[in-house]
Coordinates of C-alpha atoms and ligand atoms in Angstrom, one line a residue:
M139 CA 74.4 13.6 87.8
K140 CA 73.9 15.7 90.9
S141 CA 70.6 15.5 92.6
T142 CA 68.7 18.8 93.7
T143 CA 69.5 17.9 96.8
E144 CA 73.2 18.3 96.1
R145 CA 72.7 21.1 93.7
L146 CA 71.3 23.0 96.4
D147 CA 74.0 22.3 99.1
A148 CA 76.2 23.2 96.1
L149 CA 74.6 26.9 95.7
R150 CA 75.1 26.7 99.6
G151 CA 78.7 26.4 99.5
G152 CA 78.9 29.1 96.6
Q153 CA 79.6 26.6 93.7
Q154 CA 77.7 27.6 90.5
P155 CA 78.3 25.3 87.6
L156 CA 74.5 26.8 86.1
S157 CA 72.9 26.7 82.5
H158 CA 70.1 28.1 81.5
S159 CA 68.2 28.6 78.1
A160 CA 68.0 31.8 77.7
R161 CA 63.9 30.9 77.2
T162 CA 64.4 30.0 80.8
L163 CA 66.0 33.4 81.7
V164 CA 63.0 34.7 80.2
G165 CA 60.6 33.2 82.0
M166 CA 62.4 34.0 85.4
A167 CA 62.1 37.7 84.0
A168 CA 58.8 37.8 83.6
N169 CA 58.0 37.2 87.4
P170 CA 61.2 38.3 88.9
G171 CA 60.1 38.6 92.8
C172 CA 59.2 34.6 92.6
A173 CA 61.8 32.8 94.9
R174 CA 60.6 29.3 94.2
R175 CA 61.0 29.9 90.6
A176 CA 64.4 31.4 90.9
L177 CA 65.6 28.7 93.6
L178 CA 64.3 25.9 91.3
D179 CA 66.1 27.3 88.5
A180 CA 69.2 27.9 90.4
C181 CA 69.8 24.6 91.4
G182 CA 69.0 23.2 87.9
A183 CA 66.1 21.2 89.1
D184 CA 63.4 19.9 86.3
K185 CA 60.4 21.6 87.0
G186 CA 57.9 19.6 84.6
K187 CA 58.6 16.4 86.1
I188 CA 58.7 18.1 89.7
A189 CA 55.5 19.6 88.5
A190 CA 53.8 16.1 87.4
H191 CA 55.1 14.0 89.9
A192 CA 53.5 16.6 92.8
G193 CA 50.1 16.1 91.0
F194 CA 50.0 19.2 88.8
P195 CA 51.1 18.6 85.7
W196 CA 51.6 21.5 83.1
P197 CA 51.5 21.3 79.2
F198 CA 54.6 23.2 78.5
G199 CA 57.0 23.8 75.7
Q200 CA 57.3 23.0 72.5
S201 CA 55.8 19.6 70.7
P202 CA 58.4 17.0 69.6
F203 CA 57.4 17.5 66.0
A204 CA 57.7 21.9 66.9
L205 CA 61.2 20.7 68.0
G206 CA 62.3 18.8 65.2
R207 CA 61.0 21.1 62.8
G208 CA 63.1 23.7 64.7
K209 CA 66.4 22.0 64.8
A210 CA 65.5 20.6 60.8
F211 CA 65.0 24.2 59.5
E212 CA 68.2 25.7 61.7
A213 CA 70.6 23.3 60.5
L214 CA 69.5 24.3 56.9
V215 CA 70.1 27.7 57.4
K216 CA 73.3 27.1 58.3
E217 CA 74.5 24.5 55.7
H218 CA 77.1 25.7 53.9
G219 CA 78.9 27.7 56.1
G220 CA 75.4 29.9 56.4
S221 CA 75.3 30.5 52.7
L222 CA 71.4 30.4 52.5
L223 CA 71.4 32.7 55.9
L224 CA 74.1 35.3 54.7
A225 CA 72.2 35.9 51.5
Q226 CA 69.8 36.7 53.9
L227 CA 71.4 39.3 56.1
R228 CA 73.2 40.8 53.0
Q229 CA 69.7 41.7 51.8
A230 CA 68.3 42.8 55.0
L231 CA 71.2 45.2 55.8
G232 CA 71.4 46.3 52.1
L233 CA 75.4 45.6 52.1
P234 CA 77.4 44.3 49.6
I235 CA 79.1 41.8 51.7
E236 CA 81.3 39.6 49.9
E237 CA 83.7 37.6 51.7
V238 CA 82.5 36.7 55.4
A239 CA 84.0 34.1 57.5
Y240 CA 82.3 31.0 59.5
I241 CA 83.4 30.1 63.1
A242 CA 82.0 27.6 64.8
L243 CA 82.3 28.3 68.5
D244 CA 80.8 25.0 70.1
S245 CA 84.4 22.8 69.0
V246 CA 86.8 25.6 69.4
A247 CA 90.0 23.2 69.5
D248 CA 87.9 20.4 70.9
R249 CA 87.7 22.2 74.1
I250 CA 85.0 21.5 76.0
G251 CA 83.1 22.9 79.2
Q252 CA 81.6 25.8 79.7
Q253 CA 84.6 28.2 81.1
A254 CA 86.6 27.3 78.5
R255 CA 83.6 27.8 76.0
Y256 CA 83.1 31.0 77.2
R257 CA 86.9 32.0 77.0
D258 CA 87.2 30.4 73.5
T259 CA 84.0 32.7 72.6
C260 CA 85.5 36.2 74.6
S261 CA 89.0 35.5 72.7
A262 CA 87.0 35.1 69.5
L263 CA 84.7 38.3 70.0
W264 CA 87.8 40.3 71.1
R265 CA 89.6 39.7 68.6
A266 CA 87.2 40.3 65.8
A267 CA 86.6 43.5 67.6
T268 CA 90.0 44.9 68.0
R269 CA 91.4 43.8 64.6
R270 CA 91.5 46.0 61.7
P271 CA 90.7 45.5 59.1
S272 CA 88.2 42.7 60.0
P273 CA 86.2 40.6 57.5
A274 CA 82.7 39.7 58.0
T275 CA 81.9 36.7 60.0
L276 CA 79.7 34.4 61.3
Y277 CA 80.1 32.8 64.7
D278 CA 77.9 29.8 64.9
H279 CA 76.9 29.0 69.0
P280 CA 79.2 30.7 71.1
M281 CA 78.8 30.4 74.7
L282 CA 77.7 33.1 76.7
R283 CA 77.1 34.4 80.4
L284 CA 75.1 36.0 82.9
S285 CA 74.3 37.5 85.9
V286 CA 71.4 36.2 87.1
G287 CA 70.4 36.6 91.1
G288 CA 74.0 37.0 92.1
Q289 CA 75.5 34.4 89.8
Y290 CA 76.8 33.6 87.1
V291 CA 74.7 31.8 84.5
Y292 CA 75.8 30.2 81.1
L293 CA 73.5 30.6 77.8
E294 CA 73.9 28.0 75.4
P295 CA 72.1 29.6 72.4
D296 CA 71.6 28.2 69.1
L297 CA 72.6 31.4 67.6
V298 CA 74.7 33.1 65.1
A299 CA 76.6 36.1 66.2
F300 CA 77.4 38.2 62.8
K301 CA 80.1 40.9 62.7
V302 CA 79.6 43.4 59.7
E303 CA 81.1 46.7 59.6
D304 CA 81.7 47.3 63.1
L305 CA 78.8 46.0 64.6
F306 CA 77.7 42.7 65.8
Y307 CA 74.0 41.2 65.5
V308 CA 72.4 38.6 67.1
V309 CA 70.9 36.4 65.0
E310 CA 67.7 34.4 66.3
I311 CA 66.6 31.6 63.7
K312 CA 62.8 30.2 64.5
S313 CA 61.0 27.9 62.8
F314 CA 57.6 29.6 63.1
P315 CA 56.1 30.7 59.7
V316 CA 56.2 34.1 58.0
I317 CA 52.8 34.6 56.0
D318 CA 52.6 37.3 53.5
G319 CA 54.9 39.1 55.8
R320 CA 53.1 38.7 59.1
A321 CA 54.1 36.3 61.6
D322 CA 52.2 35.3 65.1
G323 CA 52.9 38.4 67.1
I324 CA 53.2 36.0 70.7
Q325 CA 55.5 34.1 68.9
I326 CA 57.6 37.3 67.9
A327 CA 57.8 38.9 70.9
A328 CA 59.0 35.8 72.5
A329 CA 61.8 35.1 70.0
T330 CA 62.7 38.8 70.0
K331 CA 62.9 38.7 74.0
Q332 CA 65.3 35.8 74.2
A333 CA 67.5 37.3 71.5
S334 CA 67.4 40.0 73.8
T335 CA 69.1 38.1 76.4
Y336 CA 71.7 37.1 74.0
V337 CA 72.1 41.1 73.4
I338 CA 72.6 41.7 77.2
A339 CA 74.9 39.0 77.5
L340 CA 77.2 40.2 74.6
Q341 CA 77.1 43.8 75.9
D342 CA 78.1 42.3 79.2
M343 CA 81.1 40.6 77.9
F344 CA 82.2 43.4 76.2
T345 CA 82.2 45.6 78.7
D346 CA 84.5 42.6 80.9
L347 CA 86.6 42.9 78.0
N348 CA 87.2 46.3 78.4
L349 CA 85.3 46.9 74.8
D350 CA 82.5 49.6 73.6
P351 CA 78.9 47.6 74.5
A352 CA 77.7 49.9 71.9
L353 CA 79.6 47.6 69.0
I354 CA 76.8 45.1 70.0
S355 CA 73.5 46.2 67.6
T356 CA 69.9 46.4 69.6
S357 CA 68.5 45.4 66.7
V358 CA 68.3 41.7 66.0
F359 CA 67.8 39.5 63.0
L360 CA 65.0 37.1 63.5
V361 CA 65.1 34.2 60.7
T362 CA 62.2 32.3 60.0
P363 CA 60.8 30.4 56.9
K364 CA 59.2 32.1 54.6
G365 CA 55.2 30.2 54.8
F366 CA 54.9 26.8 55.4
G367 CA 58.1 26.0 53.3
N368 CA 62.0 25.7 53.7
T369 CA 63.3 29.5 52.2
P370 CA 64.5 31.8 55.4
V371 CA 63.8 35.3 55.6
A372 CA 65.5 37.6 57.7
T373 CA 63.9 40.4 59.7
L374 CA 65.6 43.3 61.2
I375 CA 63.7 43.9 64.5
D376 CA 64.3 47.1 66.9
A377 CA 64.9 45.3 70.9
R378 CA 65.8 48.4 73.0
K379 CA 62.4 48.2 74.2
E380 CA 62.8 44.3 75.2
I381 CA 66.5 45.0 76.7
T382 CA 65.5 47.3 78.6
M383 CA 63.2 45.9 80.2
L384 CA 64.8 42.5 80.3
R385 CA 67.9 44.4 82.3
R386 CA 65.1 46.1 84.8
Q387 CA 63.8 42.8 85.3
L388 CA 67.1 41.0 85.9
Q389 CA 68.1 43.5 88.6
R390 CA 65.1 42.9 90.6
M391 CA 65.6 39.7 90.7
D392 CA 66.7 38.3 94.4
R393 CA 69.9 37.2 95.4
V394 CA 70.1 33.7 95.0
A395 CA 72.4 33.4 98.4
D396 CA 69.6 35.3 100.2
L397 CA 67.1 32.9 99.3
L398 CA 69.0 30.0 99.7
D399 CA 69.0 31.8 104.0
L400 CA 64.7 31.3 103.6
L401 CA 65.0 27.0 103.5
P402 CA 64.3 25.4 106.2
P403 CA 66.8 22.5 106.6
G404 CA 66.6 19.0 105.2
L405 CA 63.9 20.9 102.1
S406 CA 63.9 18.6 99.0
F407 CA 62.9 18.8 95.4
D408 CA 64.5 15.0 94.7
L409 CA 61.8 12.7 93.2
A410 CA 63.8 9.7 94.7
V411 CA 64.1 7.9 91.5
V412 CA 64.4 4.0 91.7
E413 CA 64.6 2.2 88.2
D414 CA 63.7 5.3 86.8
T415 CA 60.3 5.9 88.6
P416 CA 60.1 8.8 91.0
T417 CA 59.2 7.0 94.3
R418 CA 58.9 10.1 96.3
P419 CA 55.4 10.9 98.2
P420 CA 53.7 13.4 95.9
Q421 CA 52.3 15.0 99.1
E422 CA 55.5 15.5 100.6
L423 CA 57.3 16.8 97.6
A424 CA 54.2 19.4 97.0
G425 CA 54.7 20.3 100.8
D426 CA 58.4 21.4 100.6
L427 CA 57.7 23.1 97.2
R428 CA 54.9 25.2 98.9
Q429 CA 57.4 26.0 101.7
I430 CA 58.9 28.3 99.2
P431 CA 57.1 31.8 99.0
A432 CA 55.3 31.8 95.3
R433 CA 54.3 35.0 93.4
Y434 CA 51.7 33.6 91.3
R435 CA 50.9 36.0 88.2
P436 CA 47.9 34.7 85.5
G437 CA 51.0 34.8 83.1
C438 CA 52.8 32.3 84.5
T439 CA 50.9 29.9 82.6
A440 CA 52.8 30.9 79.6
H441 CA 56.1 30.5 81.2
C442 CA 56.8 28.3 84.2
E443 CA 55.8 24.4 84.7
L444 CA 55.0 24.8 88.1
A445 CA 52.0 27.0 87.3
G446 CA 49.2 24.2 87.7
L447 CA 50.6 23.8 91.7
C448 CA 51.1 27.8 91.7
R449 CA 47.4 28.4 90.5
D450 CA 45.7 26.1 92.9
E451 CA 48.1 27.8 95.8
A452 CA 46.7 31.0 95.2
R453 CA 42.9 29.8 94.2
T454 CA 42.9 28.1 97.8
S455 CA 44.1 30.8 99.8
G456 CA 41.6 33.0 98.2
S457 CA 44.6 35.5 96.6
L458 CA 43.6 37.6 93.9
D459 CA 46.8 37.5 92.4
L460 CA 44.9 35.1 90.4
Y461 CA 43.2 37.5 88.3
G462 CA 46.3 40.0 87.4
A463 CA 46.8 43.4 87.6
E464 CA 43.6 45.0 86.2
V465 CA 41.2 42.8 89.1
T466 CA 44.3 43.4 92.1
D467 CA 44.0 47.6 90.9
V468 CA 40.7 47.8 91.3
L469 CA 40.3 45.9 94.6
G470 CA 43.1 48.0 96.4
G471 CA 43.3 47.6 99.9
V472 CA 41.4 44.8 99.5
D473 CA 44.2 41.8 99.6
N474 CA 41.7 38.3 99.4
A475 CA 39.1 37.3 97.0
H476 CA 37.1 35.7 100.3
T477 CA 36.7 39.1 101.5
A478 CA 36.3 40.9 98.5
L479 CA 33.0 38.5 98.4
A480 CA 32.0 39.5 102.2
L481 CA 31.9 42.9 101.2
A482 CA 29.8 42.1 97.9
E483 CA 27.4 40.4 99.7
G484 CA 27.6 43.2 102.7
S485 CA 28.4 40.3 105.1
Q486 CA 32.1 42.3 106.6
T487 CA 32.1 45.5 107.3
P488 CA 34.8 47.3 105.4
S489 CA 37.5 49.1 106.9
D490 CA 38.6 52.8 106.7
D491 CA 40.5 52.2 103.3
Q492 CA 38.1 49.7 102.0
V493 CA 34.6 51.8 102.3
D494 CA 35.1 53.4 98.4
V495 CA 36.2 49.4 97.0
A496 CA 32.9 48.0 99.0
R497 CA 30.6 50.9 97.4
T498 CA 32.0 49.5 94.3
L499 CA 31.8 45.8 95.0
L500 CA 27.7 46.1 96.3
H501 CA 27.1 48.3 93.6
A502 CA 28.3 45.5 91.3
E503 CA 26.6 42.6 93.4
R504 CA 23.3 44.5 92.9
L505 CA 23.6 44.6 89.5
R506 CA 24.6 41.1 89.2
S507 CA 21.9 39.7 90.8
Q508 CA 19.5 41.5 88.5
L509 CA 20.9 40.1 85.9
P510 CA 18.5 37.6 84.1
G511 CA 18.9 33.9 84.6
R512 CA 21.9 34.5 86.9
V513 CA 22.9 31.4 89.1
A514 CA 22.7 32.8 92.7
Ligands
SF4_197 S1 54.2 29.2 88.3 FE1 54.7 29.5 90.2 S2 56.7 28.9 90.6 FE2 56.4 29.7 88.6 S3 57.2 31.6 88.4 FE3 54.9 31.2 88.8 S4 54.7 31.1 91.1 FE4 56.7 31.2 90.7

């Protein structure tokens, strides 16, 4: 396996054997201006291991139990050619779909490799889009591709693309429960964003194949268990807002080639693993990470394994980004928590563009000082 240094060199040389989960892409798109994350993702680094070794482990991702439950539910939904899934899709669309073909695209003609699988997916979907009449078909594990930061990345989704009548739908299978018709809003939002990356990848594929991207539905199916059992329920969700937002964020992502120019020579994310044990001095690793510009936001804690390191860095430097847009908007003209505190205490003379904010901060501090039992 290549080290992260070798992968960075490969990126510099224009090679691009990248692979991301849609979850990673959603995380990247959530903070499109962060060069640190973009570079680590671009070279396929294990951010969780790097953060832990640098001294900032961050609890991130699903528990082994949740992962196991997710895989078991997906297998159940797809068994027997997706018969359970099909019954749900038929009901959700209100269509009398009788005959449905099932095509597994992860083992087409035993071909392996992302590019070969991507080409197979293109061929299968092109045939489905151009053949008339074409039966309803479930496509399992298509290989998709997206241009991110000027480079193609491959997506290996656990999804089914479902073609019925002339439209293709993305079907996302998740194991969080729907109880009395309700599910956790945050989990639904995350699943919808994830499915939206597949919609964008399919739209781009169709455009490249000279097919109409409008053949990809902008509504996605979310298939979840009913209650705490294993009975699947399919819900059709309008994802237009998420698709538009993700497209905009993907377009804003800095080009990886430009980011590579920022790196000083010799910078590395390698852990120097010897017999399964990282031997790189943690301070040195953290120092290299800090050489890459980051843009910490409170939302980082939900989508990036490096959040502990970046939050510590933001706190140490007094960055107001730590507190989110509500605070930075209110404190326009003040770029640092140390300055904000000094203005609130009256120990710093405000510049012309800080006068209004300074007055507000002085007033807030006066109110705070009158609170009973306050700690000075
Ligand atoms: S946690 Fe750090 S590296 Fe990750 S997106 Fe946020 S600022 Fe960037």
